[in-house]
Short mmCIF file of C-alpha atoms and ligand atoms in Angstrom, two decimals:
data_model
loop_
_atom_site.label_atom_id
_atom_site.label_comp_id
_atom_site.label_asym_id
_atom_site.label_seq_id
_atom_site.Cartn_x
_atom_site.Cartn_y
_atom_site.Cartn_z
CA UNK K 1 0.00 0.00 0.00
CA UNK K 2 1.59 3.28 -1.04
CA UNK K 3 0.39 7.34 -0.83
CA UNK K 4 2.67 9.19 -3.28
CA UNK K 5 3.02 12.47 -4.05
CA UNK K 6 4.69 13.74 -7.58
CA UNK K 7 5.99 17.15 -7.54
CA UNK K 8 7.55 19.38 -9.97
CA UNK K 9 10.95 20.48 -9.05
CA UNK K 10 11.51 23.69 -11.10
CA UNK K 11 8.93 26.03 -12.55
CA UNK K 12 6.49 23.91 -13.75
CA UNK K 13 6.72 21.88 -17.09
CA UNK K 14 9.04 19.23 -16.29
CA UNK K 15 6.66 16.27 -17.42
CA UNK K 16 4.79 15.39 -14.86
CA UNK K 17 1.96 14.51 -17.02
CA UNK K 18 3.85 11.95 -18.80
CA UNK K 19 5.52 10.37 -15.73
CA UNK K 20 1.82 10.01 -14.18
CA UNK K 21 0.32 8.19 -16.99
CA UNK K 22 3.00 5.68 -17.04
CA UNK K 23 2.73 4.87 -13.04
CA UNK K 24 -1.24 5.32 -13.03
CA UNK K 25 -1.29 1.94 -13.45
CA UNK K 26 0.13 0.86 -10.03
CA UNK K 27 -2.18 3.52 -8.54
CA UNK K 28 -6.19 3.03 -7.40
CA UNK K 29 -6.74 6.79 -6.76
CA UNK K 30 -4.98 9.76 -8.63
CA UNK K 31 -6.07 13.40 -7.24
CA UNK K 32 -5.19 16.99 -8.21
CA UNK K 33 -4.40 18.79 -5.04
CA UNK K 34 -3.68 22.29 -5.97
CA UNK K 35 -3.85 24.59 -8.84
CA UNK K 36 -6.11 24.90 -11.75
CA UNK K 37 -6.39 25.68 -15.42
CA UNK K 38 -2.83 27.12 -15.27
CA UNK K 39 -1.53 23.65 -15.49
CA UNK K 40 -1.11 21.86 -18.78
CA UNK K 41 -0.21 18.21 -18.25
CA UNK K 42 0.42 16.66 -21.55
CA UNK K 43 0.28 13.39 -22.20
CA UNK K 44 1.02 10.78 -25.32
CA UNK K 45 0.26 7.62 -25.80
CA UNK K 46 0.60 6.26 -29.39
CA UNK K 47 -1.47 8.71 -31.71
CA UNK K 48 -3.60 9.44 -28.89
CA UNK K 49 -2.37 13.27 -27.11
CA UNK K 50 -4.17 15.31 -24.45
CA UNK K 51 -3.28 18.31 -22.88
CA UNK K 52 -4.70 18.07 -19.09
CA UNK K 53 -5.65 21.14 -17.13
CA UNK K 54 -8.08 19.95 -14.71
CA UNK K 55 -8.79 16.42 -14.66
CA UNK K 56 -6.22 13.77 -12.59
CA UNK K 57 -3.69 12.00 -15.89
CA UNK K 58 -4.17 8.90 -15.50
CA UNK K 59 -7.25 9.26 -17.86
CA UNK K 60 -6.03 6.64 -20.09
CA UNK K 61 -7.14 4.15 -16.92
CA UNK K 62 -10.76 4.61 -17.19
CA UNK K 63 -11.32 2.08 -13.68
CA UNK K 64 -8.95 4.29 -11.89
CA UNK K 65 -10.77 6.85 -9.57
CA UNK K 66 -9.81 10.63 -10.34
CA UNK K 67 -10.27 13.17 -8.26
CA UNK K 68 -10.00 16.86 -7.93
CA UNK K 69 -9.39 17.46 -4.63
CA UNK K 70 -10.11 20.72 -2.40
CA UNK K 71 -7.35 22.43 -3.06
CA UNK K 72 -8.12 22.81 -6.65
CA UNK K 73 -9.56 26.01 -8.37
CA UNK K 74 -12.54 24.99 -10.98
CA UNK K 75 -13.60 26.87 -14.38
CA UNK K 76 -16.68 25.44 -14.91
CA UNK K 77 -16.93 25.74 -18.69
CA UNK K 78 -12.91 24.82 -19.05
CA UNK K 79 -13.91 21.40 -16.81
CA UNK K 80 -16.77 20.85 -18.92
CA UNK K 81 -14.85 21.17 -22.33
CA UNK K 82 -12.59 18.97 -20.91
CA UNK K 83 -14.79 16.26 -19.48
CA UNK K 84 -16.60 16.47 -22.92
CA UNK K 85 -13.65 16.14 -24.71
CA UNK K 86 -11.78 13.00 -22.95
CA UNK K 87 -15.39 11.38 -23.24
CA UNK K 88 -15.68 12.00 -26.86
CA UNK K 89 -12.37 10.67 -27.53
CA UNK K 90 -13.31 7.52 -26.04
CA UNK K 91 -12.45 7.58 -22.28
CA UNK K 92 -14.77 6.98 -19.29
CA UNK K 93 -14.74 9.04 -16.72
CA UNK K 94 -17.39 7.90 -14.20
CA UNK K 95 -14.69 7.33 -11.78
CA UNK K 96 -14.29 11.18 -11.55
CA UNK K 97 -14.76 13.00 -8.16
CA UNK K 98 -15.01 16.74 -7.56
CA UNK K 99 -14.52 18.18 -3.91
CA UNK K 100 -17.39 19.90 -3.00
CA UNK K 101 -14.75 22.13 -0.58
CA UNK K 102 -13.35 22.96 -3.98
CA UNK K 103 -13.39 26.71 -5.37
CA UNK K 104 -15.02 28.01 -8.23
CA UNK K 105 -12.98 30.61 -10.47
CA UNK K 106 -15.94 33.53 -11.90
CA UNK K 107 -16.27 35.39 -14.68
CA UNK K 108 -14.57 39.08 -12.75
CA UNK K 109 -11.70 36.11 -11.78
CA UNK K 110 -10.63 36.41 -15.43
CA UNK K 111 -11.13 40.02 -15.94
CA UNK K 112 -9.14 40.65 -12.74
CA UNK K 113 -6.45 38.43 -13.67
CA UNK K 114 -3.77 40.17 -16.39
CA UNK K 115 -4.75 44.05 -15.01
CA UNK K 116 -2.27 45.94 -12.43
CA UNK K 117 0.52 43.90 -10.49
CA UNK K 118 -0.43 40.48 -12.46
CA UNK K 119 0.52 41.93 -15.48
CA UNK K 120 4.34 41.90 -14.90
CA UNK K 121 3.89 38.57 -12.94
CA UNK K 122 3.08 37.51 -17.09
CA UNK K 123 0.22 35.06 -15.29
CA UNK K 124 -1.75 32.29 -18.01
CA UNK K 125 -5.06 34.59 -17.34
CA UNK K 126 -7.00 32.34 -16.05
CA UNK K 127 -8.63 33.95 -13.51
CA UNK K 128 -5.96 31.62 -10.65
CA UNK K 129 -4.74 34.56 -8.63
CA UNK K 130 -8.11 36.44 -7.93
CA UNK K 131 -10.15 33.20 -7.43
CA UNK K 132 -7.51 31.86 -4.42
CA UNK K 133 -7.32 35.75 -3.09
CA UNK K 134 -10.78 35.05 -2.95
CA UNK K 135 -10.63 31.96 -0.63
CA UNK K 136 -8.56 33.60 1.56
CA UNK K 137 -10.51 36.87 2.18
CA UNK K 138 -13.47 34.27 2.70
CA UNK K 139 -16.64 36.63 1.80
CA UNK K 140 -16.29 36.66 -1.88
CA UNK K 141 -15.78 33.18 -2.71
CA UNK K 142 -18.14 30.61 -3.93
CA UNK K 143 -17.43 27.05 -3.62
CA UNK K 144 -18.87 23.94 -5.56
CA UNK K 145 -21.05 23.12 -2.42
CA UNK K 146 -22.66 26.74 -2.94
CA UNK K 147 -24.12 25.80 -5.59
CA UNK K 148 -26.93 23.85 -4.14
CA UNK K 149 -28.32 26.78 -2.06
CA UNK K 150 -29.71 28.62 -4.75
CA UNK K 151 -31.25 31.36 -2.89
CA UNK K 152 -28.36 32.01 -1.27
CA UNK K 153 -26.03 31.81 -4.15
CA UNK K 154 -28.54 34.17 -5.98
CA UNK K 155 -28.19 37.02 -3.13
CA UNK K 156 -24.05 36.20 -3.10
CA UNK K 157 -23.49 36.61 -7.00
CA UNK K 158 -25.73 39.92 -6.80
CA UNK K 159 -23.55 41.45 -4.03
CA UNK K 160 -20.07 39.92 -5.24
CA UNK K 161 -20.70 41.37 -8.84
CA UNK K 162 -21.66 44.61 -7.42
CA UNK K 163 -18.16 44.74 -5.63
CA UNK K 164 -15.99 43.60 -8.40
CA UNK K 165 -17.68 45.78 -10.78
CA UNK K 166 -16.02 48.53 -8.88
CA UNK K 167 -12.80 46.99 -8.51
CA UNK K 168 -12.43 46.56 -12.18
CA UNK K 169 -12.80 50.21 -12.38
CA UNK K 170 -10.55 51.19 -10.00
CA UNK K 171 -8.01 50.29 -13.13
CA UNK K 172 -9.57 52.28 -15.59
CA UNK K 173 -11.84 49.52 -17.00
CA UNK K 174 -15.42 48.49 -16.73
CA UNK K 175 -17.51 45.72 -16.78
CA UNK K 176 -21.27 44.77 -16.26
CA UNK K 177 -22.17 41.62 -15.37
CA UNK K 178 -25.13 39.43 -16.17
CA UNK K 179 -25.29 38.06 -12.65
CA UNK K 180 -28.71 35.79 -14.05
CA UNK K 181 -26.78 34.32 -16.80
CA UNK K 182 -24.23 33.50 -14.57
CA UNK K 183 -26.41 32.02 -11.96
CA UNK K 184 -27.76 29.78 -15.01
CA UNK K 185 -24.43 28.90 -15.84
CA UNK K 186 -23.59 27.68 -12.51
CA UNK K 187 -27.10 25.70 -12.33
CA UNK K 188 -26.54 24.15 -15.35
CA UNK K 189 -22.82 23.36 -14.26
CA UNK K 190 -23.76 21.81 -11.17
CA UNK K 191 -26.47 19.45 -12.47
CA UNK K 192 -24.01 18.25 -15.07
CA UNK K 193 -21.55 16.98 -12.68
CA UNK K 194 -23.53 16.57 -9.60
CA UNK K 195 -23.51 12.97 -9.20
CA UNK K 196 -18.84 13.46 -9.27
CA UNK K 197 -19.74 16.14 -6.56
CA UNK K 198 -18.65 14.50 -3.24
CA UNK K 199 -16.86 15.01 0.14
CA UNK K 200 -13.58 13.91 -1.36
CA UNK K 201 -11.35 13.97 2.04
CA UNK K 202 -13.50 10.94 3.36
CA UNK K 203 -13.40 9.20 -0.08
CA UNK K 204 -9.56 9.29 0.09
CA UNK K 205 -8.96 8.56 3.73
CA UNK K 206 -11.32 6.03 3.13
CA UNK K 207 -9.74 4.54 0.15
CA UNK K 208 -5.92 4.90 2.30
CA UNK K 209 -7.15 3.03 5.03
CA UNK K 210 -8.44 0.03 2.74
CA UNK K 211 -5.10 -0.30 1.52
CA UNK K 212 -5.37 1.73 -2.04
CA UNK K 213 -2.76 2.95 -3.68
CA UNK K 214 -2.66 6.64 -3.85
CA UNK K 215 -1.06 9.50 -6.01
CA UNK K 216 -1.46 12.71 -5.50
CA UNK K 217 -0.58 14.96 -8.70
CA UNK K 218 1.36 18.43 -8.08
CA UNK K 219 0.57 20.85 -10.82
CA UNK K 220 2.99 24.09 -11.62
CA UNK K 221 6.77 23.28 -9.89
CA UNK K 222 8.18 23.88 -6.63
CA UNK K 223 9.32 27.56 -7.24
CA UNK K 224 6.38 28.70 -8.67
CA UNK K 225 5.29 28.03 -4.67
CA UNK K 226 3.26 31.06 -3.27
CA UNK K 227 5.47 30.88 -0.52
CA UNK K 228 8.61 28.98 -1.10
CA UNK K 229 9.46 30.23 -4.97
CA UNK K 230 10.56 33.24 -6.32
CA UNK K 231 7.69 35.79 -4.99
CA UNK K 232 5.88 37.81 -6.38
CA UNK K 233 6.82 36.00 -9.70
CA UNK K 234 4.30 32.75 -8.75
CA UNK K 235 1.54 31.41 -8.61
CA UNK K 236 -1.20 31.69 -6.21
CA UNK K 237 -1.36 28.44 -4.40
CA UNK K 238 1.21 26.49 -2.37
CA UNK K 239 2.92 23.55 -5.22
CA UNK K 240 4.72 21.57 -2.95
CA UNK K 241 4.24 18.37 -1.63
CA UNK K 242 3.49 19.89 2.13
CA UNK K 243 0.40 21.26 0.39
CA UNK K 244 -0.83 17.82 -0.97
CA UNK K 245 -2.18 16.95 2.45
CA UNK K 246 -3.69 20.47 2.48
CA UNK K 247 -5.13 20.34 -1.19
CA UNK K 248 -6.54 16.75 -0.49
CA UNK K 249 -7.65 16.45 3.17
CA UNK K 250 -5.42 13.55 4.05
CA UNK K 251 -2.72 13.37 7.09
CA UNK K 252 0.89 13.97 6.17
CA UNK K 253 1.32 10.43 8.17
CA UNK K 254 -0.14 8.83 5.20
CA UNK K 255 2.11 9.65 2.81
CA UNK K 256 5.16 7.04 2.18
CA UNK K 257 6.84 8.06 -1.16
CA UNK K 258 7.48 11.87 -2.04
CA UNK K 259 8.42 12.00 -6.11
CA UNK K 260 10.13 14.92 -7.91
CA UNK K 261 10.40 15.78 -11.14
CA UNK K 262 13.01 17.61 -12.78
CA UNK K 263 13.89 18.05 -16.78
CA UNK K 264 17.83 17.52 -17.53
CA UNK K 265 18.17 21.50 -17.98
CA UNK K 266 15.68 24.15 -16.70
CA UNK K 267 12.81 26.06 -18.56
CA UNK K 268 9.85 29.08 -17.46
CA UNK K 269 7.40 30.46 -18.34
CA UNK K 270 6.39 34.21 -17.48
CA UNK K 271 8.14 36.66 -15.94
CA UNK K 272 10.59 36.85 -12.87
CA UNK K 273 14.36 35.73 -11.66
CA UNK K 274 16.07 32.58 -13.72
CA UNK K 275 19.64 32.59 -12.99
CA UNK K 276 20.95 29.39 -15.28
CA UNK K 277 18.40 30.78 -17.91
CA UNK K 278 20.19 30.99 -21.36
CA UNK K 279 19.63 33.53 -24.12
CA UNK K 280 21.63 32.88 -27.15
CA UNK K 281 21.84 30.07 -29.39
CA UNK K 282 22.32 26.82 -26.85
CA UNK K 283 18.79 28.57 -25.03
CA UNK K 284 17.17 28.60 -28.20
CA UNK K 285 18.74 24.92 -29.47
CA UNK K 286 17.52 23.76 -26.33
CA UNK K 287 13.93 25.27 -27.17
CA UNK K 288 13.57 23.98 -30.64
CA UNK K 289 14.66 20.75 -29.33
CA UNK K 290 12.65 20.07 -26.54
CA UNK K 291 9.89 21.77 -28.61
CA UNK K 292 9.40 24.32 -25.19
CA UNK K 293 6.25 26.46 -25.89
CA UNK K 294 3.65 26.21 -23.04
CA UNK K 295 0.63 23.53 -23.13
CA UNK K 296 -1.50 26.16 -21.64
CA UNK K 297 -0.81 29.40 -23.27
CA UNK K 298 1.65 28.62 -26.20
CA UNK K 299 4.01 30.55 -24.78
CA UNK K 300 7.99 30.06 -25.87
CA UNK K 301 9.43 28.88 -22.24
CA UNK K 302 12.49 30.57 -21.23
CA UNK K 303 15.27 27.55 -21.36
CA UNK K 304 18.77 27.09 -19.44
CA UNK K 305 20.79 24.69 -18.15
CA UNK K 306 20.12 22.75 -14.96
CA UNK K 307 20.43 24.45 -11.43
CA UNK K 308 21.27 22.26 -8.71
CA UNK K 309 21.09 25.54 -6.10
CA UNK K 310 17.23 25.04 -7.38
CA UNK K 311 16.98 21.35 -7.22
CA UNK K 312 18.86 21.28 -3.95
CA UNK K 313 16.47 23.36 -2.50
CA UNK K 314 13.10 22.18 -3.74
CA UNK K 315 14.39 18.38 -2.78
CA UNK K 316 15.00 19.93 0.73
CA UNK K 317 11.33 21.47 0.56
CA UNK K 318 9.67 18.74 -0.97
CA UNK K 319 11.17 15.96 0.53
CA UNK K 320 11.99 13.98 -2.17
CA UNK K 321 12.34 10.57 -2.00
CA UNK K 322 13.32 9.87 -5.48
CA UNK K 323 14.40 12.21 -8.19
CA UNK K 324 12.85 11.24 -12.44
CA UNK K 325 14.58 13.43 -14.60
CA UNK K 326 13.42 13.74 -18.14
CA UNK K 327 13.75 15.23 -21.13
CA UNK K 328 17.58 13.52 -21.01
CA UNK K 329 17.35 13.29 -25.07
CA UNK K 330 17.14 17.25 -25.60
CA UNK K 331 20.36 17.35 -24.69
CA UNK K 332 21.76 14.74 -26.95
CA UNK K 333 24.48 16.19 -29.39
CA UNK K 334 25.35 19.27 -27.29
CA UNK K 335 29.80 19.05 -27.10
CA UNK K 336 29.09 20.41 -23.59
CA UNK K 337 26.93 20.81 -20.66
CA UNK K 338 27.01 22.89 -17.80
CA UNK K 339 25.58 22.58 -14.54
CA UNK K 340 24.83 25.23 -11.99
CA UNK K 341 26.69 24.36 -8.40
CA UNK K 342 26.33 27.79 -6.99
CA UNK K 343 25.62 31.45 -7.36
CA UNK K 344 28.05 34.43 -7.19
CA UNK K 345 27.05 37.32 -5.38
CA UNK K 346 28.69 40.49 -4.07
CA UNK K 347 31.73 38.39 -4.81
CA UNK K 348 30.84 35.82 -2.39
CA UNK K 349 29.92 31.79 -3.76
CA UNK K 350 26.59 30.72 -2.37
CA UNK K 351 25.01 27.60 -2.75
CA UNK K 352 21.52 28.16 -0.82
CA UNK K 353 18.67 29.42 -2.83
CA UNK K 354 17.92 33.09 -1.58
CA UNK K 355 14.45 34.97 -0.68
CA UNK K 356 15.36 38.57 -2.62
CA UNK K 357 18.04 39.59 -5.38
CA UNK K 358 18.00 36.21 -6.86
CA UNK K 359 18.17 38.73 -10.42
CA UNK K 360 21.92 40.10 -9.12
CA UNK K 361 23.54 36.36 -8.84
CA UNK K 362 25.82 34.98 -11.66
CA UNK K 363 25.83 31.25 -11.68
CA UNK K 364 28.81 29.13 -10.95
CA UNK K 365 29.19 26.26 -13.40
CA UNK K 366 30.62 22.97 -13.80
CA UNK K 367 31.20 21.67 -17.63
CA UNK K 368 30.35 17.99 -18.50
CA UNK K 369 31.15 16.03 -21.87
CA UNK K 370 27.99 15.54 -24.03
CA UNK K 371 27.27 12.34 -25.19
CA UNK K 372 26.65 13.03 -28.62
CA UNK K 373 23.67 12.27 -30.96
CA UNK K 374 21.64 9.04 -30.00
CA UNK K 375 19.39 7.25 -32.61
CA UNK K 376 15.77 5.78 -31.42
CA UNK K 377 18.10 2.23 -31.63
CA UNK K 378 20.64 3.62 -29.40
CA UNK K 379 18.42 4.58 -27.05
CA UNK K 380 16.19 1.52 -27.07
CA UNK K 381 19.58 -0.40 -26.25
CA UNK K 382 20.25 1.87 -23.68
CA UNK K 383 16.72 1.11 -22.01
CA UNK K 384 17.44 -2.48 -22.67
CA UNK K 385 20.98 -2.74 -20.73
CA UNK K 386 19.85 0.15 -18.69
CA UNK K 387 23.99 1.08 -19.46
CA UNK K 388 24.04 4.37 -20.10
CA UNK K 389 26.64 6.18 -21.83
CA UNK K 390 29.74 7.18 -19.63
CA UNK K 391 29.36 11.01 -20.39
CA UNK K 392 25.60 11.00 -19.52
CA UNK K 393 26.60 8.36 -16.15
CA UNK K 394 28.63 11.17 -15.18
CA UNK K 395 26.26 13.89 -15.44
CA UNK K 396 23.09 11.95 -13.54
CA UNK K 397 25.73 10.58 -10.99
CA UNK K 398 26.63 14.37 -10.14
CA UNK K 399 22.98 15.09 -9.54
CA UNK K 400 22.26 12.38 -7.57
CA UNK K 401 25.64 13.34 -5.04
CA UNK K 402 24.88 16.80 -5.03
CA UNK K 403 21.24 16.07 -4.01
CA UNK K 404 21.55 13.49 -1.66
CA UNK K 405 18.74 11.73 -4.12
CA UNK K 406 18.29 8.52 -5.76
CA UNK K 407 17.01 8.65 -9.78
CA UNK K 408 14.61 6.14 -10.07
CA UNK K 409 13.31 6.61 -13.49
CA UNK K 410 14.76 8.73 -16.77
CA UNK K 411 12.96 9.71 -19.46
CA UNK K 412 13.78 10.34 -22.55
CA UNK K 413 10.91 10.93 -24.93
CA UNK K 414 7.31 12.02 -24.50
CA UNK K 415 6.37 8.38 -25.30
CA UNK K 416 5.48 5.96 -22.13
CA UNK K 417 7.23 3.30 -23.19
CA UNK K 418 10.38 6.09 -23.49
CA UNK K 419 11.71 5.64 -19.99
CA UNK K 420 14.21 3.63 -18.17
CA UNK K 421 13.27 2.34 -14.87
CA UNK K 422 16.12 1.87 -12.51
P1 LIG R 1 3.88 19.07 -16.99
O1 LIG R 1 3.15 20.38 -16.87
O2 LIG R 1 4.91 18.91 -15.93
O3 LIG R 1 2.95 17.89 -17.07
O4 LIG R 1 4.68 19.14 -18.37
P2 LIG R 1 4.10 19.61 -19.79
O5 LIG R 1 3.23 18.53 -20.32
O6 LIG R 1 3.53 20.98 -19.71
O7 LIG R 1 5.44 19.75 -20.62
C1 LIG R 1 6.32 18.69 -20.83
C2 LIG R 1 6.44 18.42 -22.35
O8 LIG R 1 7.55 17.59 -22.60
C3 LIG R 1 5.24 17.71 -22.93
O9 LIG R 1 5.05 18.15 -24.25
C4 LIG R 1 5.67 16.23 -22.93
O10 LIG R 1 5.04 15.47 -23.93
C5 LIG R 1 7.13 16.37 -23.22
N1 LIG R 1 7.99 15.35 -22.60
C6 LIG R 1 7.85 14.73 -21.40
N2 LIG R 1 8.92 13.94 -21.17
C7 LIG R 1 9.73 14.06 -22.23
C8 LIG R 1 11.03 13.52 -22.54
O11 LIG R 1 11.64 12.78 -21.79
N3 LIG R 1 11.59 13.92 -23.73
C9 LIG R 1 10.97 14.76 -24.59
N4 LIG R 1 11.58 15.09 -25.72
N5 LIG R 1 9.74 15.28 -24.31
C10 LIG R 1 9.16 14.95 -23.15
P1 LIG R 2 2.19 22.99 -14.97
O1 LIG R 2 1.29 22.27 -14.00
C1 LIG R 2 4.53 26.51 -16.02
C2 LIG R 2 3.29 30.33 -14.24
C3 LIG R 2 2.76 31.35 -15.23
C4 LIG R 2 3.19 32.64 -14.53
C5 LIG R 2 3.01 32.30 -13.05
C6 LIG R 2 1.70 32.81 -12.46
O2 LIG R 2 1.83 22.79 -16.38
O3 LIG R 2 3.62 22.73 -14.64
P2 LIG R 2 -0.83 32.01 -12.72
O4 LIG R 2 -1.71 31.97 -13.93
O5 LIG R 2 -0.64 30.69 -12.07
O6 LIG R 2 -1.24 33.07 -11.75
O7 LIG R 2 0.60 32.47 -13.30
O8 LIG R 2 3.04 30.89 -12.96
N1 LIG R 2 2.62 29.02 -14.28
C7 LIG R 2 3.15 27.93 -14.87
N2 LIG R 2 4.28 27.76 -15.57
N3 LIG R 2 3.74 25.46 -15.77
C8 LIG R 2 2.61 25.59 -15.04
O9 LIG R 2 1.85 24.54 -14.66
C9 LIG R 2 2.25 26.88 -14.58
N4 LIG R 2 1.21 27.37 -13.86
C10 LIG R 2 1.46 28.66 -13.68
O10 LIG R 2 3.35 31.19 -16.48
O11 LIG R 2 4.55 32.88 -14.75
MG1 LIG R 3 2.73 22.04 -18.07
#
């Protein structure tokens, strides 16, 4: 019996979607614990693609249970689509759950989001940052559970909309809105998916305690962590795996195997510090490459090499018991790569990530041999033997020292089946 928690070790992107489909299958139970239609979790199998932002990826196991836990923000019509689409294409999801704790992003969410501070932050718009600083100032919020007052929710959405009217304007914009259609909207939402509507911490501590195996999915990475990443420049909800107990209702004495996720180099998306980040031709090689253009927004993602001040850190915050890397093959051919041991500062060396001024360090960098180009036969030997190539030994056997962490898995295509399991 097993409760694991997969994490993202950087700033989101580092494959977590493809590393959950291919262990789904060992797990009963696979829950979203935090985030919402920020995340894009892609995942390929075969012909067959889907780019997650709501729903649990292990959808390719239609008799696993999914579940989108508390901690989660929901767009109705974006879960909807979604559900509507992975049903179309084939895929059951009766065995989807929806916290009825969970929050509900609103129309003036998306307005709010890309006007004033969030515009530098370079957010995906999707209404994240306004619907959780809703939760927390508790009177404006509306959860999935409100919507089966519908008095109440009638008298909420007339004073809300009222309020955020006038917040809009206080940047120079305005907005009316059609509080009835909405409250039809949000009807018509909640009869859709009311029989997935459930209290989803009992369902899980339920399902723990029979002895089912568990995963809870992390969305975004560990730096993009409203309180451990590189503020203001993240996102709106805690990421790491301390917040999957939060984001799911379960006991952090349940959980038994902590996973993290890290490419072999480093990308982001959106504004704010990157210290290893790379902008000349290996950054844009490493782009083209590892085709690095965001899932949710299309963005280019800023690329550099890897940063073990970074993964240091977010294996010290996340408690990693086991480190996949992947996207190993985008760096096949490059004559060198460099790793990031430490930062310069003020003429000092640190190695300790840093709160403010993470902009004014220079990283420190240690130069491995490449291992040259590798054919889809080289690499299927590779998988075979599980020998890798000395060069690319070297480079995973310096991560592993300098993070005190075991990699269990390596991944080096978006395929399932392209991943070595040590
Ligand atoms: P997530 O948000 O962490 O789930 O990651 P995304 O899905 O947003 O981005 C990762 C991208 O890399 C996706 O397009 C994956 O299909 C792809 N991918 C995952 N693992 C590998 C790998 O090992 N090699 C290559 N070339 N692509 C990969
Ligand atoms: P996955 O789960 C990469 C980034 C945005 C922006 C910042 C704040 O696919 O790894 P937000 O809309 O959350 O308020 O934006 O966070 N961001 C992500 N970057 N992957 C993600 O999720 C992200 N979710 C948010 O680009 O810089
Ligand atoms: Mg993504």
């Amino acid at each position: 019996m097993v409760t694991s928690i997969l994490v993202g070790m950087q700033w989101g992107d580092e494959g977590k979607g493809k590393i959950i489909d291919l262990i789904a299958e060992k797990y009963d139970y696979i829950i979203r614990f935090n985030g919402g239609n920020n995340a894009g979790h892609t995942i390929k199998v075969g012909d067959k693609k889907f780019g997650l932002h709501l729903i649990p990826s292990g959808i390719f196991y239609p008799e696993k249970n999914k579940i989108i836990g508390n901690g989660v923000v929901i767009d109705p019509e974006v879960l909807l689509k979604e559900i509507k689409e992975i049903e179309q294409a084939g895929y059951s999801l009766k065995n989807l759950f929806i916290s009825d704790r969970a929050h509900i992003i609103l129309p003036w969410h998306k307005e709010l989001d890309g006007v004033s501070v969030a515009a530098s932050i370079g957010t995906t718009k999707r209404g994240i940052g306004p619907s959780y600083s809703d939760k927390c100032s508790r009177n404006t919020a509306i959860r999935i559970v409100d919507l089966f007052d519908e008095n109440k929710l009638k008298e909420q959405l007339e004073i809300i909309s009222k309020l955020k009217e006038k917040t809009i304007g206080i940047y120079e914009k305005s907005s009316q809105f059609n509080t009835k259609e909405i409250f039809n909207n949000l009807i018509d939402f909640r009869k859709k998916i009311e029989s997935k509507i459930k209290n989803t911490s009992y369902l899980i501590n339920e399902a723990i305690n029979s002895g089912k195996n568990v995963l809870l999915e992390g969305a975004q990475g560990s730096l993009l962590d409203i309180d451990h990443g590189t503020f203001p420049y993240v996102t709106s909800s805690n990421v790491i795996s301390g917040a999957a107990c939060t984001g799911a209702g379960i006991p952090p004495t349940k959980i038994n195997r902590i996973i993290g996720i890290t490419k072999a180099y480093t990308t982001r998306v959106g504004t704010g510090p990157f210290p290893t980040e790379l902008n000349n031709k290996e950054g844009e090689l490493l782009r083209e490459k590892g085709n690095e253009f965001g899932t949710t927004t299309g963005r280019p993602r800023r690329c550099g090499w890897l940063d073990l001040v970074v993964l240091k850190y977010t294996c010290m915050l996340n408690g990693a018991t086991e480190l996949v890397i992947t996207k190993i093959d985008v760096l096949d051919g490059f004559e060198e790569i460099k790793v990031c041991t430490h930062y310069e500062i003020d003429g000092k060396q640190i190695d300790r990530f840093i709160s403010s001024g993470l902009e004014k360090v220079t990283p420190v960098y240690k130069t491995f041999k490449g291992w040259g180009n590798l054919s889809k036969e080289d690499w299927e030997k590779i998988k075979e033997s599980k020998k890798l190539p000395k060069e690319m030994n070297d480079y995973l056997k310096f991560i592993e020292k300098e993070t005190k962490t075991k990699i269990s898995m390596l991944s080096f295509g978006p395929e399932r089946e392209e991943t070595i399991i040590f």
